[in-house]
Coordinates of C-alpha atoms in Angstrom, one line a residue:
Chain R
X138 CA 0.0 0.0 0.0
X139 CA 2.7 2.5 0.9
X140 CA 4.7 1.4 -2.1
X141 CA 1.7 2.3 -4.3
X142 CA 1.1 5.7 -2.7
X143 CA 4.8 6.5 -3.0
X144 CA 4.9 5.7 -6.7
X145 CA 1.5 7.3 -7.3
X146 CA 2.7 10.6 -5.9
X147 CA 5.9 10.8 -7.8
X148 CA 4.6 9.3 -11.1
X149 CA 1.5 11.4 -11.3
X150 CA 3.6 14.4 -10.4
X151 CA 6.1 13.8 -13.2
X152 CA 3.4 13.0 -15.8
X153 CA 1.3 16.0 -14.8
X154 CA 4.4 18.2 -15.1
X155 CA 4.8 17.0 -18.8
X156 CA 1.5 18.6 -19.7
X157 CA 1.6 21.5 -17.2
X158 CA 5.0 22.8 -18.2
X159 CA 6.3 22.6 -14.6
X160 CA 9.2 20.2 -15.3
X161 CA 11.6 22.8 -14.1
X162 CA 9.8 23.2 -10.8
X163 CA 9.8 19.4 -10.4
X164 CA 13.5 19.3 -11.0
X165 CA 14.2 21.8 -8.3
X166 CA 11.8 20.3 -5.9
X167 CA 13.5 16.9 -6.1
X168 CA 16.8 18.1 -4.9
X169 CA 15.4 20.8 -2.5
X170 CA 13.2 18.3 -0.8
X171 CA 16.0 15.8 -0.5
X172 CA 18.0 18.5 1.2
X173 CA 15.0 19.3 3.4
X174 CA 14.7 15.7 4.5
X175 CA 18.3 15.6 5.5
X176 CA 17.9 18.8 7.5
X177 CA 14.8 17.4 9.1
X178 CA 16.5 14.2 10.1
X179 CA 19.5 16.1 11.5
X180 CA 17.1 18.4 13.3
X181 CA 15.5 15.3 14.8
X182 CA 18.8 14.0 16.1
X183 CA 18.8 16.7 18.8
X184 CA 15.2 15.9 20.1
X185 CA 15.7 12.2 19.8
X186 CA 19.0 12.1 21.7
X187 CA 17.7 14.4 24.4
X188 CA 14.3 12.9 25.0
X189 CA 15.3 9.3 24.7
X190 CA 18.2 10.0 27.1
X191 CA 15.7 11.5 29.5
X192 CA 13.2 8.8 29.1
X193 CA 15.8 6.2 29.8
X194 CA 16.4 7.8 33.1
X195 CA 12.7 7.9 33.7
X196 CA 12.4 4.3 32.9
X197 CA 15.2 3.2 35.2
X198 CA 13.8 5.4 38.0
X199 CA 10.4 3.6 37.6
X200 CA 8.5 6.7 36.5
X201 CA 7.1 5.0 33.4
X202 CA 5.8 2.1 35.4
X203 CA 4.1 4.6 37.7
X204 CA 2.5 6.4 34.8
X205 CA 1.2 3.1 33.3
X206 CA -0.4 2.2 36.7
X207 CA -2.3 5.4 36.7
X208 CA -3.9 4.9 33.3
X209 CA -3.9 1.2 33.2
X210 CA -7.7 0.6 33.2
X211 CA -8.3 2.6 30.1
X212 CA -5.2 1.6 28.1
X213 CA -5.5 -2.0 29.0
X214 CA -8.7 -2.0 26.9
X215 CA -7.2 0.0 24.0
X216 CA -4.1 -2.2 23.9
X217 CA -5.2 -5.7 25.0
X218 CA -2.0 -7.3 23.6
X219 CA 0.4 -5.2 25.6
X220 CA 1.1 -6.5 29.1
X221 CA 0.3 -3.6 31.5
X222 CA 3.7 -3.9 33.2
X223 CA 5.7 -4.0 30.0
X224 CA 7.9 -0.9 29.2
X225 CA 5.9 -0.5 25.9
X226 CA 2.9 0.6 28.0
X227 CA 5.0 3.3 29.7
X228 CA 6.2 4.6 26.4
X229 CA 2.7 4.6 24.9
X230 CA 1.5 6.6 27.8
X231 CA 4.4 9.1 27.7
X232 CA 3.8 9.6 24.0
X233 CA 0.1 10.1 24.7
X234 CA 0.7 12.6 27.5
X235 CA 3.2 14.5 25.4
X236 CA 0.7 14.8 22.5
X237 CA -2.0 15.9 25.0
X238 CA 0.1 18.9 26.0
X239 CA 1.1 19.7 22.4
X240 CA 4.7 18.7 22.9
X241 CA 5.1 17.2 19.5
X242 CA 8.9 17.3 19.9
X243 CA 8.9 15.1 22.9
X244 CA 6.0 12.9 21.6
X245 CA 7.9 11.6 18.6
X246 CA 10.9 10.0 20.4
X247 CA 8.6 8.4 22.9
X248 CA 6.4 7.1 20.1
X249 CA 9.3 5.5 18.4
X250 CA 10.4 3.9 21.6
X251 CA 6.9 2.6 22.1
X252 CA 7.0 1.1 18.6
X253 CA 10.3 -0.5 19.3
X254 CA 9.0 -2.2 22.4
X255 CA 5.9 -3.4 20.6
X256 CA 8.2 -4.8 17.9
X257 CA 10.0 -6.8 20.6
X258 CA 6.6 -8.0 21.9
X259 CA 5.9 -9.2 18.3
X260 CA 9.1 -11.3 18.2
X261 CA 10.9 -8.6 16.2
X262 CA 8.8 -9.3 13.2
X263 CA 8.9 -6.7 10.4
X264 CA 5.1 -6.9 10.2
X265 CA 3.0 -4.3 12.0
X266 CA 1.2 -5.9 15.0
X267 CA -2.3 -5.2 16.1
X268 CA -1.1 -2.9 18.9
X269 CA 1.2 -1.0 16.5
X270 CA -1.8 -0.2 14.2
X271 CA -3.9 0.9 17.1
X272 CA -1.0 3.1 18.3
X273 CA -0.7 4.6 14.9
X274 CA -4.4 5.3 14.7
X275 CA -4.2 7.0 18.1
X276 CA -1.3 9.2 16.9
X277 CA -2.7 10.2 13.6
X278 CA -5.9 11.5 15.2
X279 CA -3.7 13.2 17.8
X280 CA -5.5 14.0 21.0
X281 CA -4.4 17.6 21.8
X282 CA -5.5 19.8 24.6
X283 CA -3.6 22.9 23.5
X284 CA -2.9 23.4 19.8
X285 CA 0.0 25.7 20.4
X286 CA 1.1 26.2 16.7
X287 CA -2.3 27.2 15.6
X288 CA -2.8 29.6 18.5
X289 CA 0.5 31.2 17.6
X290 CA -0.5 31.7 14.0
X291 CA -3.8 33.2 15.0
X292 CA -2.0 35.6 17.3
X293 CA 0.3 36.6 14.5
X294 CA -2.7 37.6 12.4
X295 CA -4.2 39.7 15.2
X296 CA -6.9 37.4 16.3
X297 CA -9.3 38.9 18.9
X298 CA -9.9 35.4 20.4
X299 CA -6.9 33.3 19.5
X300 CA -7.9 30.5 21.9
X301 CA -11.5 30.4 20.7
X302 CA -10.7 27.3 18.8
X303 CA -9.4 25.3 21.7
X304 CA -12.9 24.0 22.6
X305 CA -13.8 23.0 19.1
X306 CA -10.4 21.4 18.5
X307 CA -10.8 19.3 21.7
X308 CA -14.3 18.1 20.6
X309 CA -13.2 17.4 17.0
X310 CA -10.1 15.6 18.2
X311 CA -12.0 13.5 20.6
X312 CA -14.5 12.5 18.0
X313 CA -11.8 11.6 15.5
X314 CA -9.8 9.6 18.1
X315 CA -12.9 7.6 19.2
X316 CA -13.7 7.1 15.5
X317 CA -10.1 6.0 14.8
X318 CA -10.2 3.4 17.6
X319 CA -13.5 2.1 16.3
X320 CA -12.2 1.8 12.7
X321 CA -9.1 0.1 14.1
X322 CA -11.2 -2.5 15.9
X323 CA -13.4 -3.0 12.8
X324 CA -10.3 -3.7 10.7
X325 CA -9.0 -6.0 13.4
X326 CA -12.1 -8.1 13.4
X327 CA -12.1 -8.2 9.6
X328 CA -8.6 -9.6 9.7
X329 CA -9.6 -12.3 12.1
X330 CA -12.7 -13.1 10.1
X331 CA -10.6 -13.4 6.9
X332 CA -8.1 -15.6 8.6
X333 CA -10.7 -18.0 9.8
X334 CA -12.2 -18.4 6.3
Chain Q
X178 CA -4.3 33.0 27.7
X179 CA -1.3 33.9 29.9
X180 CA -2.0 30.8 31.9
X181 CA -1.7 28.6 28.9
X182 CA 1.5 30.3 27.8
X183 CA 3.0 29.9 31.2
X184 CA 2.0 26.3 31.4
X185 CA 3.6 25.5 28.0
X186 CA 6.9 27.3 28.9
X187 CA 7.1 25.7 32.3
X188 CA 6.1 22.1 31.5
X189 CA 9.2 20.9 29.8
X190 CA 11.7 22.2 32.3
X191 CA 9.5 20.8 35.1
X192 CA 9.4 17.3 33.5
X193 CA 13.2 17.3 33.2
X194 CA 13.5 18.4 36.8
X195 CA 11.2 15.6 37.9
X196 CA 13.0 12.9 35.9
X197 CA 16.4 14.0 37.1
X198 CA 15.4 14.2 40.8
X199 CA 13.5 10.9 40.6
X200 CA 16.6 9.2 38.9
X201 CA 18.9 10.6 41.6
X202 CA 16.6 9.4 44.5
X203 CA 16.3 6.0 42.9
X204 CA 20.2 5.9 42.6
X205 CA 20.1 5.6 38.8
X206 CA 23.5 6.5 37.3
X207 CA 21.7 9.5 35.6
X208 CA 24.4 10.9 33.3
X209 CA 25.5 7.5 32.0
X210 CA 22.0 6.4 31.5
X211 CA 21.2 9.6 29.6
X212 CA 24.2 9.0 27.3
X213 CA 23.2 5.4 26.7
X214 CA 19.7 6.5 25.7
X215 CA 21.1 9.3 23.5
X216 CA 23.1 6.8 21.5
X217 CA 19.9 5.0 20.6
X218 CA 18.5 8.4 19.5
X219 CA 21.3 9.0 17.1
X220 CA 20.8 5.6 15.5
X221 CA 17.1 6.1 15.2
X222 CA 17.5 9.5 13.4
X223 CA 20.0 8.0 11.0
X224 CA 17.9 4.9 10.2
X225 CA 15.0 7.3 9.7
X226 CA 16.6 9.4 7.1
X227 CA 16.0 7.2 4.0
X228 CA 12.4 6.8 4.8
X229 CA 11.9 10.5 5.3
X230 CA 13.8 11.5 2.2
X231 CA 12.0 9.0 -0.1
X232 CA 8.6 10.2 1.1
X233 CA 9.4 13.9 1.1
X234 CA 10.8 13.8 -2.4
X235 CA 7.8 12.0 -3.7
X236 CA 5.4 14.5 -2.1
X237 CA 7.5 17.4 -3.4
X238 CA 7.2 16.2 -6.9
X239 CA 3.5 15.9 -6.5
X240 CA 3.2 19.4 -5.1
X241 CA 5.6 21.2 -7.4
X242 CA 4.2 19.8 -10.6
X243 CA 0.8 21.3 -9.8
X244 CA -0.8 17.9 -9.6
X245 CA -1.8 18.5 -6.0
X246 CA -3.7 21.6 -7.0
X247 CA -5.3 19.7 -9.8
X248 CA -6.2 17.0 -7.4
X249 CA -7.8 19.5 -5.1
X250 CA -9.8 21.1 -8.0
X251 CA -10.9 17.7 -9.1
X252 CA -12.1 16.7 -5.6
X253 CA -13.7 20.1 -4.7
X254 CA -17.1 19.5 -6.4
X255 CA -17.4 16.1 -4.8
X256 CA -16.5 17.4 -1.3
X257 CA -18.8 20.4 -1.8
X258 CA -21.8 18.2 -2.4
X259 CA -20.9 16.5 0.9
X260 CA -21.1 19.9 2.6
X261 CA -17.4 20.8 2.8
X262 CA -17.0 24.6 2.2
X263 CA -15.1 25.2 -1.0
X264 CA -12.4 27.3 0.6
X265 CA -11.5 24.5 3.1
X266 CA -11.2 21.8 0.5
X267 CA -7.4 22.2 -0.2
X268 CA -6.7 21.9 3.5
X269 CA -8.8 18.8 3.9
X270 CA -7.1 17.1 1.0
X271 CA -3.5 18.2 2.0
X272 CA -3.7 17.6 5.8
X273 CA -3.0 13.8 5.8
X274 CA -0.3 14.0 3.2
X275 CA 2.0 16.8 4.1
X276 CA 2.3 18.6 7.4
X277 CA 4.3 21.6 6.1
X278 CA 1.9 22.1 3.2
X279 CA -1.1 21.9 5.5
X280 CA 0.4 24.5 7.8
X281 CA 1.0 26.7 4.8
X282 CA -2.6 26.3 3.7
X283 CA -3.9 27.0 7.2
X284 CA -1.7 30.1 7.5
X285 CA -2.9 31.3 4.1
X286 CA -6.6 30.8 5.0
X287 CA -6.2 32.6 8.3
X288 CA -4.4 35.5 6.5
X289 CA -7.0 35.6 3.7
X290 CA -10.2 35.3 5.7
X291 CA -9.1 36.6 9.1
X292 CA -8.4 34.4 12.1
X293 CA -11.9 35.0 13.7
X294 CA -13.9 34.3 10.5
X295 CA -15.8 31.1 10.1
X296 CA -13.2 29.8 7.6
X297 CA -10.4 30.9 9.9
X298 CA -11.8 29.1 12.9
X299 CA -12.6 26.0 10.9
X300 CA -9.1 25.9 9.4
X301 CA -7.6 26.3 12.8
X302 CA -9.7 23.5 14.3
X303 CA -8.9 21.2 11.4
X304 CA -5.2 21.9 11.6
X305 CA -5.2 21.3 15.3
X306 CA -7.4 18.2 15.5
X307 CA -5.5 15.7 13.3
X308 CA -1.9 14.9 12.5
X309 CA -0.1 14.2 9.3
X310 CA -0.8 10.5 8.8
X311 CA 1.8 9.9 6.1
X312 CA 4.5 11.5 8.2
X313 CA 3.7 9.5 11.4
X314 CA 3.5 6.3 9.4
X315 CA 6.9 7.0 7.8
X316 CA 8.6 8.1 10.9
X317 CA 7.3 5.5 13.4
X318 CA 7.4 2.5 11.1
X319 CA 10.6 3.6 9.4
X320 CA 12.5 4.1 12.6
X321 CA 11.9 0.6 13.9
X322 CA 12.0 -1.2 10.5
X323 CA 8.4 -2.2 10.0
X324 CA 7.9 -3.3 6.3
X325 CA 4.4 -4.7 6.2
X326 CA 2.1 -2.0 7.5
X327 CA -1.1 -4.0 7.4
X328 CA -4.2 -1.9 7.7
X329 CA -2.3 1.0 9.3
X330 CA -2.6 3.4 6.3
X331 CA -6.3 2.7 5.7
X332 CA -7.1 3.2 9.4
X333 CA -5.1 6.4 9.5
X334 CA -6.7 8.0 6.5
X335 CA -10.2 7.0 7.6
X336 CA -9.4 8.6 10.9
X337 CA -8.4 11.8 9.1
X338 CA -11.7 11.8 7.2
X339 CA -13.6 11.5 10.5
X340 CA -11.5 14.3 12.0
X341 CA -12.3 16.6 9.0
X342 CA -16.0 15.8 9.1
X343 CA -16.0 16.3 12.9
X344 CA -14.3 19.7 12.6
X345 CA -16.8 20.9 10.1
X346 CA -19.8 19.8 12.1
X347 CA -18.5 21.1 15.4
X348 CA -17.4 24.5 13.9
X349 CA -20.7 24.9 12.1
X350 CA -22.5 24.3 15.3
X351 CA -20.3 26.5 17.5
X352 CA -19.4 29.4 15.2
X353 CA -22.3 29.3 12.7
X354 CA -21.8 29.9 9.0

């Protein structure tokens, strides 16, 4: 699926450019975006090193276990295949809390660690496990309490009420998260059903 | 407003303080543990690079050729019949694919219509309530080496659709049109 999307984006782009006369733009974009990707990855090094280092201390100090205990009842239901005492649960929760407070920088490293732990739970298979897909669904619908970036943009353009959208954002994000989890379950049962056939 | 700003500036340093103090109390060799974790971080960033680069180049080709605009124009009538305001269509289409593009579109809409207009509020809500599915998929699965993604992409994109519809309904209800 991701292979198809990848080729689709590039191939339609190039073919479109043939008729649209934008081949020069495409040429520039290829190398500029490759540059951007390297810059982005290098930029990620700083946050990844810092937060994964910090999280390692938190893990050794038992803070992650404490966090998982607090939210165990809810997340046990969302991630039935992750043992509640496993470090994966701690990372899932740290990622979730970081997203909640709009700390995207901190959320990504914790999310990657969570994925890593879930991969271990799945015998290091290169196939996405059920919990990984659920985790992804949770992240793409991103539960946010304070959309900091958006508020900043609104303030920049002299909004009278920059935080007016906080309420609507929370409601919309809650609906999309619940929806995402339902869809995730639906697809899971469909997989089981197919395997049984 | 000032409370929110204060919270967001205080929260990260406070988390760091908490982690460091807890580590020291529990007799964790803090600095060495930090360095060890940091090494993992470097590795992750490096292994992430090819995944990010491949995806970003592909998206850049799609965008710069004008195909993305064409795609939006093509989808606009369909989405409009579903009740999506015409001005918001580009954002709805771009949001799951490219985070930077979506942010650019949101900024543009806010500039064009004013942050407190209906479209401005709707764009803000839409931008804040979902995340870039393709980016998350690339980064999270790329960093840990997941090749078979299963239903992840479908689930993610459908979740975006729900988020977009939810934003429109909630904003229409709260801000009126």
